[in-house]
Coordinates of C-alpha atoms and ligand atoms in Angstrom, one line a residue:
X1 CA 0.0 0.0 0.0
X2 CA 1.2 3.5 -0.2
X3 CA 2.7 5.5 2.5
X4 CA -0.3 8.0 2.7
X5 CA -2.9 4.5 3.3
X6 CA -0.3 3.5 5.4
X7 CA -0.3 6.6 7.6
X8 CA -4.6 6.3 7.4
X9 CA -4.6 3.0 8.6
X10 CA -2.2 3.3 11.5
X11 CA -4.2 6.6 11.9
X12 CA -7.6 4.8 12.1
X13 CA -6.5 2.3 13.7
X14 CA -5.2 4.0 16.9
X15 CA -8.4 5.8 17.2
X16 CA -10.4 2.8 17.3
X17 CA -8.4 1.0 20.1
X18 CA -7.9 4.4 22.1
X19 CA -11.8 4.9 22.3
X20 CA -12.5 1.3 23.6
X21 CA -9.5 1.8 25.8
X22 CA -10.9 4.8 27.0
X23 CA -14.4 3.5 27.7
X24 CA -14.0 0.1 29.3
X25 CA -11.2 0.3 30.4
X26 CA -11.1 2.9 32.7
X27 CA -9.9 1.5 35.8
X28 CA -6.6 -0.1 34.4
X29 CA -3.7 1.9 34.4
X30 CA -2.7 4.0 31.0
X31 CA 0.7 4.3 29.2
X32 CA 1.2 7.4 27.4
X33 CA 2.9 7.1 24.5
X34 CA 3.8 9.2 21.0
X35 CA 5.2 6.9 18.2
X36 CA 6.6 7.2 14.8
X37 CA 6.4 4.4 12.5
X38 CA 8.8 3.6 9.2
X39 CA 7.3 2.4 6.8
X40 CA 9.0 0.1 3.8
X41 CA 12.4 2.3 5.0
X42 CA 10.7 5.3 4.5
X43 CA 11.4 6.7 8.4
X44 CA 8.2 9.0 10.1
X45 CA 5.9 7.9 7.7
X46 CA 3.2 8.6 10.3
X47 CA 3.6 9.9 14.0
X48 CA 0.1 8.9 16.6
X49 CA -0.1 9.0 19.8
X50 CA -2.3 7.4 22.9
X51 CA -2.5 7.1 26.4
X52 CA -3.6 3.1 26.5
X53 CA -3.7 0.1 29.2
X54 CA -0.9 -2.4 28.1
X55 CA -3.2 -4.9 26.7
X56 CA -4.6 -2.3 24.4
X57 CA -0.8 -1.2 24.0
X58 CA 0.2 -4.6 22.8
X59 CA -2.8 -5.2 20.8
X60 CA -2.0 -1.5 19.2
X61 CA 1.6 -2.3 17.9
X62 CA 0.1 -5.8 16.5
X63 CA -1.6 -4.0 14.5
X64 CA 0.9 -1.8 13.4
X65 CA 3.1 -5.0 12.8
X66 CA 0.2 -6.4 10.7
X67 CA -0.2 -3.5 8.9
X68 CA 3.9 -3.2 8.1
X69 CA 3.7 -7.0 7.1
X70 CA 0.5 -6.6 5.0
X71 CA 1.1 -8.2 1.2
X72 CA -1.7 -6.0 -0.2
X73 CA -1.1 -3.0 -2.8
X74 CA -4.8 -2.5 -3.2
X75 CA -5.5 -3.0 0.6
X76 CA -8.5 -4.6 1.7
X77 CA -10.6 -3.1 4.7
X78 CA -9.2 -6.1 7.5
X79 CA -12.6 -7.1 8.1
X80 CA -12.9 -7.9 4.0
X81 CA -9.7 -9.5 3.6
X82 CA -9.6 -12.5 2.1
X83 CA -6.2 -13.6 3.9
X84 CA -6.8 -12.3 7.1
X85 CA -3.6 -12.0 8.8
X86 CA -4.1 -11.8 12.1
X87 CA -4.1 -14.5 14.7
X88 CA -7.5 -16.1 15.4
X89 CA -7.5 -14.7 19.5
X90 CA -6.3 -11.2 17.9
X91 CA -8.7 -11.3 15.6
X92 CA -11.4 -11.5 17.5
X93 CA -10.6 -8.9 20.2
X94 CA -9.4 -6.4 17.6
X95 CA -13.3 -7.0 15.7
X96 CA -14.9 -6.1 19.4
X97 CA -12.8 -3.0 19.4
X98 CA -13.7 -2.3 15.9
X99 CA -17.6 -3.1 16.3
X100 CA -17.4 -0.9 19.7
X101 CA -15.7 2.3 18.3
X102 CA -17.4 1.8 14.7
X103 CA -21.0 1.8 16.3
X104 CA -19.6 4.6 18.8
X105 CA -18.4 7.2 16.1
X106 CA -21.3 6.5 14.2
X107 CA -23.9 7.6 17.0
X108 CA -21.9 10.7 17.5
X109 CA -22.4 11.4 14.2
X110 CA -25.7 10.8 13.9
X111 CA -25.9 12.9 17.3
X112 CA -23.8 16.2 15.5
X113 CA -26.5 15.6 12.6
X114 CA -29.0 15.5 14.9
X115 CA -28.4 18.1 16.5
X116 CA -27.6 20.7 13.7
X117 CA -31.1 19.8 12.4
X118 CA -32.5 21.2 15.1
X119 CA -30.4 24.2 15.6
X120 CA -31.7 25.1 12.2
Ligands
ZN201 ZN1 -7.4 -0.9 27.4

């Protein structure tokens, strides 16, 4: 894939996971973080950062390591991908993550709609 899908992804991605961290995980303790990624040898191909529980840490940079290793030119969403290439158990917790923050963003947009609606 190309740098600038590259840098979306990782983008995306970090969003997801820090929303669901946020929300259900909010008794653990956090790890704040900033982090620059290479990408193919290109060096600060995207910069994120988070303030996650170290499960959500760990499952974070697996996805980053997923996304570095990923064969695709023409990337896939990972939830379409016909060669999925994450580990069953990794899979799974990263789709609850997903479905949470998806459905999540989604009200909020439907609230912000909502909302200017009535405003006028
Ligand atoms: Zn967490």
């Amino acid at each position: 894939m190309t740098n600038e899908k590259f840098a979306y992804e990782v983008t995306t991605v970090t969003k997801f996971i820090q929303i669901y961290c946020t929300d259900k995980h909010k008794q653990l303790p956090k790890i704040k973080q900033e982090k620059t990624l290479t990408y193919e040898g290109v060096p600060d191909v995207v910069s994120v950062s988070y303030e996650l529980c170290k499960d959500c840490e760990d499952m974070l940079n697996y996805s980053f390591a997923r996304l570095c290793a990923c064969p695709h030119v023409q990337k896939p969403r990972c939830h379409t991908c016909p060669h999925p290439c994450y580990e069953l158990p990794m899979w799974k917790r990263m789709a609850k993550m997903m479905k949470y923050s998806g459905m999540k963003l989604g009200l909020n947009k439907i609230k912000r709609l909502f909302l200017r609606d009535k405003d006028g």
